[in-house]
């Protein structure tokens, strides 16, 4: 005992989807396992193809590799533990394990927000200043933009995770979620969390809205530039270069906003779990599919890579 009725929590229990029948949980396990494997293979393939094919060494694919890396990290942080809880292998997670999972969830999530804004800026330069694009988006600029998109994740994840886990926990240690997200863990705290909640709300708004506004500014300029193109073919070609990114951004921000900006009266734990699945599990799987199916350069590069691999295999005695 510590501090009267406060007990030292050494582990948490992830409730995940325990309220569902065993048969449904097994079906969810198989579904999420397939999605997990497709996500890892798809994003790994994007990284390997954009590295191997010289035609995909442009700045756009440089940032796409970073996005695929973030998606893999995001999945590794959330999904393996969730799969374990669905099969009831081990629904517990240690105090340190929960804090670590939350830290990297915030880190990868914040980084993805700012990386998507960086990718929007890349599309803005490519469409609005095509002749100067190689000069503006040189290797040094790409490195600076990458560092700038990754940096915000460190202070946000460090402050929010450290602050939350410095509170005393009492009563139940059951986290009503499939991973250690801030709101369900915060409900287990037995102390005044008003200041932390204000910080969390302001921080969430800044982290989500700042990159979102940068993306809107970029696409406003892009739309204005596309409208000035006289031919319909030219307009279609210009729009096709950013349609994949625009679709990825829409999926990510819509699901994120519905999860964290809904009124509490409409935000039941079960509905939040479903919404959380969209940006933690589904979107990372869809990103490589979107970029592969809607991008002729990636499809052609995949074809060349497959032919090259088959050619090498045929040459082996």
Coordinates of C-alpha atoms in Angstrom, one line a residue:
X1 CA 0.0 0.0 0.0
X2 CA 1.1 3.5 -0.8
X3 CA -0.6 6.7 0.2
X4 CA -3.7 5.3 2.0
X5 CA -5.9 3.4 -0.5
X6 CA -3.4 3.6 -3.4
X7 CA -1.8 0.4 -4.6
X8 CA 1.2 0.1 -6.7
X9 CA 0.2 -1.2 -10.2
X10 CA 2.8 -3.5 -11.6
X11 CA 0.7 -4.7 -14.6
X12 CA -2.4 -3.8 -16.6
X13 CA -5.0 -6.1 -18.2
X14 CA -6.0 -5.2 -21.8
X15 CA -9.7 -5.9 -22.1
X16 CA -9.4 -5.8 -26.0
X17 CA -12.5 -7.5 -27.4
X18 CA -13.2 -9.8 -24.4
X19 CA -16.9 -8.9 -24.4
X20 CA -17.3 -10.6 -27.7
X21 CA -18.0 -14.4 -28.0
X22 CA -15.0 -16.7 -28.4
X23 CA -15.9 -17.5 -32.0
X24 CA -16.0 -13.8 -33.0
X25 CA -12.6 -13.2 -31.3
X26 CA -11.1 -16.1 -33.2
X27 CA -12.5 -14.6 -36.5
X28 CA -11.0 -11.2 -35.5
X29 CA -7.7 -12.9 -34.8
X30 CA -7.5 -14.5 -38.2
X31 CA -8.7 -11.2 -39.9
X32 CA -6.2 -9.1 -38.1
X33 CA -3.4 -11.6 -38.6
X34 CA -3.9 -11.5 -42.4
X35 CA -4.1 -7.7 -42.3
X36 CA -0.9 -7.6 -40.2
X37 CA 1.0 -9.8 -42.6
X38 CA -0.2 -7.9 -45.6
X39 CA 0.8 -4.6 -44.0
X40 CA 4.3 -5.8 -43.2
X41 CA 4.8 -7.4 -46.6
X42 CA 3.3 -4.4 -48.5
X43 CA 5.3 -1.7 -46.7
X44 CA 8.5 -3.7 -46.8
X45 CA 8.0 -4.3 -50.6
X46 CA 7.5 -0.5 -51.1
X47 CA 10.8 0.2 -49.2
X48 CA 12.7 -2.5 -51.2
X49 CA 11.3 -1.5 -54.6
X50 CA 11.9 2.2 -54.2
X51 CA 15.4 1.5 -53.1
X52 CA 16.2 -1.0 -55.8
X53 CA 14.7 0.7 -58.8
X54 CA 16.6 3.8 -60.1
X55 CA 13.4 5.3 -61.5
X56 CA 12.0 5.6 -58.0
X57 CA 14.8 7.6 -56.5
X58 CA 12.9 10.9 -56.7
X59 CA 12.0 12.9 -53.5
X60 CA 8.4 11.7 -53.6
X61 CA 9.5 8.0 -53.2
X62 CA 12.1 9.0 -50.6
X63 CA 9.3 10.3 -48.4
X64 CA 7.1 7.3 -49.3
X65 CA 9.9 5.0 -47.9
X66 CA 9.8 6.9 -44.6
X67 CA 6.0 6.6 -44.5
X68 CA 6.2 2.8 -45.0
X69 CA 8.8 2.6 -42.3
X70 CA 6.5 4.5 -39.9
X71 CA 3.6 2.2 -40.8
X72 CA 5.7 -0.9 -40.0
X73 CA 6.7 0.6 -36.7
X74 CA 3.1 1.6 -35.9
X75 CA 1.9 -2.0 -36.6
X76 CA 4.7 -3.7 -34.6
X77 CA 3.8 -1.5 -31.5
X78 CA 0.1 -2.3 -31.6
X79 CA -0.9 -5.5 -33.4
X80 CA 1.2 -8.3 -32.0
X81 CA 0.0 -7.7 -28.5
X82 CA -3.6 -7.3 -29.7
X83 CA -3.4 -10.7 -31.5
X84 CA -2.2 -12.3 -28.2
X85 CA -5.1 -10.9 -26.3
X86 CA -7.6 -12.2 -28.9
X87 CA -6.3 -15.7 -28.3
X88 CA -6.2 -15.1 -24.6
X89 CA -2.5 -16.1 -24.5
X90 CA -1.7 -13.2 -22.2
X91 CA -4.0 -10.3 -21.7
X92 CA -1.7 -8.7 -19.2
X93 CA 1.0 -6.0 -20.0
X94 CA 3.5 -4.8 -17.5
X95 CA 3.6 -1.3 -16.2
X96 CA 6.8 -0.6 -18.2
X97 CA 5.4 -2.4 -21.2
X98 CA 2.3 -0.3 -21.2
X99 CA 4.3 2.9 -20.9
X100 CA 6.6 1.8 -23.7
X101 CA 3.7 0.9 -26.0
X102 CA 2.1 4.3 -25.4
X103 CA 5.4 6.2 -26.0
X104 CA 5.9 4.6 -29.4
X105 CA 2.3 5.0 -30.3
X106 CA 2.5 8.7 -29.7
X107 CA 5.9 8.9 -31.4
X108 CA 4.9 7.1 -34.6
X109 CA 1.5 8.8 -34.7
X110 CA 2.9 12.4 -34.3
X111 CA 5.7 11.7 -36.8
X112 CA 3.2 10.4 -39.4
X113 CA 1.1 13.6 -39.1
X114 CA 4.1 15.8 -39.8
X115 CA 5.5 13.4 -42.5
X116 CA 2.2 13.6 -44.4
X117 CA 2.5 17.4 -44.3
X118 CA 6.0 17.1 -45.6
X119 CA 4.8 14.9 -48.5
X120 CA 2.1 17.5 -49.3
X121 CA 4.8 20.2 -49.5
X122 CA 6.8 17.9 -51.8
X123 CA 3.8 17.6 -54.1
X124 CA 3.3 21.4 -54.0
X125 CA 6.8 22.0 -55.2
X126 CA 6.6 19.3 -57.9
X127 CA 3.4 20.8 -59.4
X128 CA 3.8 24.5 -58.8
X129 CA 7.6 24.7 -59.5
X130 CA 8.3 21.7 -61.7
X131 CA 11.5 23.2 -63.3
X132 CA 13.0 24.0 -59.9
X133 CA 11.8 20.8 -58.2
X134 CA 15.1 18.9 -58.4
X135 CA 17.0 21.9 -57.1
X136 CA 14.6 22.8 -54.3
X137 CA 14.1 19.2 -53.1
X138 CA 17.7 18.2 -53.2
X139 CA 19.2 15.6 -50.9
X140 CA 20.1 18.1 -48.1
X141 CA 16.5 19.6 -48.1
X142 CA 15.0 16.1 -48.0
X143 CA 17.2 15.3 -45.0
X144 CA 16.2 18.5 -43.2
X145 CA 12.5 17.9 -43.9
X146 CA 12.7 14.3 -42.7
X147 CA 14.4 15.4 -39.4
X148 CA 11.8 18.2 -39.0
X149 CA 9.0 15.7 -39.4
X150 CA 10.5 13.2 -36.9
X151 CA 11.5 15.7 -34.2
X152 CA 8.0 16.6 -32.8
X153 CA 7.4 13.0 -31.9
X154 CA 10.1 12.9 -29.2
X155 CA 8.9 15.7 -26.9
X156 CA 5.2 14.9 -27.3
X157 CA 5.7 11.2 -26.6
X158 CA 8.1 11.8 -23.7
X159 CA 6.1 14.5 -21.9
X160 CA 2.7 12.8 -22.3
X161 CA 3.8 9.3 -21.4
X162 CA 6.1 10.3 -18.5
X163 CA 3.4 12.7 -17.0
X164 CA 0.6 10.1 -17.3
X165 CA 2.6 7.3 -15.7
X166 CA 3.8 9.4 -12.9
X167 CA 0.2 9.5 -11.5
X168 CA -0.9 7.0 -8.8
X169 CA -3.2 4.2 -10.0
X170 CA -5.8 2.6 -7.8
X171 CA -8.7 0.2 -8.0
X172 CA -9.0 -1.8 -11.2
X173 CA -6.1 -2.2 -13.5
X174 CA -8.2 -3.2 -16.5
X175 CA -7.6 -1.0 -19.6
X176 CA -10.7 -1.1 -21.7
X177 CA -8.9 -1.0 -25.0
X178 CA -6.7 -3.3 -27.2
X179 CA -3.6 -1.2 -26.5
X180 CA -2.4 1.4 -24.0
X181 CA -3.9 4.5 -25.3
X182 CA -4.0 7.6 -23.1
X183 CA -7.8 8.0 -22.4
X184 CA -8.5 4.5 -21.1
X185 CA -5.3 4.4 -19.0
X186 CA -6.1 7.9 -17.6
X187 CA -9.5 6.5 -16.3
X188 CA -7.5 4.3 -13.9
X189 CA -5.7 7.2 -12.3
X190 CA -6.8 8.2 -8.8
X191 CA -5.6 11.8 -8.6
X192 CA -6.6 15.2 -10.1
X193 CA -5.8 15.0 -13.8
X194 CA -7.3 18.3 -14.9
X195 CA -4.1 20.0 -15.9
X196 CA -2.9 16.9 -17.7
X197 CA -6.3 16.7 -19.6
X198 CA -6.0 20.3 -20.6
X199 CA -2.4 19.7 -21.9
X200 CA -3.6 16.5 -23.7
X201 CA -6.4 18.3 -25.5
X202 CA -4.3 21.3 -26.5
X203 CA -1.5 19.0 -27.6
X204 CA -3.8 16.8 -29.6
X205 CA -5.3 19.8 -31.4
X206 CA -1.9 21.2 -32.2
X207 CA -0.4 17.9 -33.3
X208 CA -3.3 17.1 -35.6
X209 CA -4.4 20.5 -36.8
X210 CA -0.9 22.1 -37.5
X211 CA 0.1 19.5 -40.1
X212 CA -3.5 19.4 -41.4
X213 CA -3.4 23.2 -42.0
X214 CA -0.1 22.8 -43.7
X215 CA -1.6 20.1 -46.0
X216 CA -4.6 22.3 -46.7
X217 CA -2.4 25.2 -47.6
X218 CA -0.3 23.0 -50.0
X219 CA -3.3 21.6 -51.7
X220 CA -5.0 24.9 -52.0
X221 CA -2.0 26.1 -54.0
X222 CA -1.9 22.9 -55.9
X223 CA -5.5 23.2 -56.9
X224 CA -5.0 26.8 -58.0
X225 CA -2.0 25.7 -60.2
X226 CA -3.9 22.7 -61.7
X227 CA -6.9 24.9 -62.6
X228 CA -4.5 27.2 -64.6
X229 CA -3.4 24.2 -66.8
X230 CA -5.2 24.7 -70.2
X231 CA -5.6 21.0 -71.3
X232 CA -7.7 18.4 -69.6
X233 CA -5.0 15.9 -70.1
X234 CA -2.5 18.1 -68.3
X235 CA -4.9 18.6 -65.4
X236 CA -5.4 14.9 -65.1
X237 CA -1.7 14.2 -65.2
X238 CA -1.0 16.8 -62.5
X239 CA -3.8 15.6 -60.2
X240 CA -2.8 12.0 -60.6
X241 CA 0.7 12.7 -59.1
X242 CA -0.9 13.7 -55.8
X243 CA -4.2 11.7 -55.7
X244 CA -2.6 8.8 -53.8
X245 CA -1.2 11.1 -51.1
X246 CA -4.5 12.9 -50.9
X247 CA -6.4 9.7 -50.4
X248 CA -4.0 8.5 -47.7
X249 CA -4.2 11.8 -45.9
X250 CA -8.0 11.7 -46.0
X251 CA -8.2 8.2 -44.5
X252 CA -5.7 9.0 -41.8
X253 CA -7.1 12.3 -40.7
X254 CA -10.8 11.4 -40.9
X255 CA -10.3 8.3 -38.7
X256 CA -8.0 10.2 -36.3
X257 CA -10.5 13.1 -35.9
X258 CA -13.5 10.8 -35.4
X259 CA -11.5 9.1 -32.6
X260 CA -10.2 12.0 -30.6
X261 CA -12.6 14.9 -31.5
X262 CA -16.0 13.3 -30.9
X263 CA -18.1 14.4 -28.0
X264 CA -17.7 12.2 -25.0
X265 CA -21.4 11.5 -24.9
X266 CA -21.0 9.8 -28.4
X267 CA -17.7 8.2 -27.6
X268 CA -18.3 4.8 -26.1
X269 CA -15.3 2.5 -25.4
X270 CA -16.5 0.0 -28.0
X271 CA -17.0 2.7 -30.7
X272 CA -13.6 4.1 -30.0
X273 CA -12.0 0.7 -30.4
X274 CA -13.6 0.3 -33.8
X275 CA -12.4 3.8 -34.9
X276 CA -8.9 3.1 -33.5
X277 CA -8.7 0.0 -35.6
X278 CA -9.1 2.2 -38.7
X279 CA -5.9 4.2 -38.2
X280 CA -3.8 1.6 -36.3
X281 CA -4.6 -1.5 -38.3
X282 CA -6.5 -0.8 -41.6
X283 CA -4.8 2.4 -42.8
X284 CA -1.2 1.0 -42.6
X285 CA -2.4 -1.9 -44.8
X286 CA -4.1 0.3 -47.3
X287 CA -1.3 2.8 -47.8
X288 CA 1.0 0.5 -49.9
X289 CA -2.0 -0.8 -51.8
X290 CA -3.1 2.8 -52.7
X291 CA 0.4 3.8 -53.8
X292 CA 0.8 0.6 -55.8
X293 CA -2.6 0.5 -57.6
X294 CA -2.9 4.2 -58.2
X295 CA 0.7 4.8 -59.3
X296 CA 1.9 3.6 -62.7
X297 CA 5.6 4.2 -61.7
X298 CA 5.3 1.9 -58.7
X299 CA 3.4 -0.8 -60.7
X300 CA 6.0 -0.7 -63.5
X301 CA 8.9 -0.8 -60.9
X302 CA 7.2 -3.8 -59.3
X303 CA 7.0 -5.5 -62.6
X304 CA 10.7 -4.8 -63.4
X305 CA 11.8 -6.1 -60.0
X306 CA 9.8 -9.3 -60.4
X307 CA 11.2 -9.9 -63.9
X308 CA 14.7 -9.2 -62.7
X309 CA 14.3 -11.6 -59.8
X310 CA 12.9 -14.3 -62.1
X311 CA 15.7 -13.7 -64.6
X312 CA 18.3 -14.1 -61.9
X313 CA 16.6 -17.3 -60.6
X314 CA 16.6 -18.8 -64.2
X315 CA 20.4 -18.0 -64.5
X316 CA 21.2 -20.1 -61.4
X317 CA 22.2 -23.6 -62.4

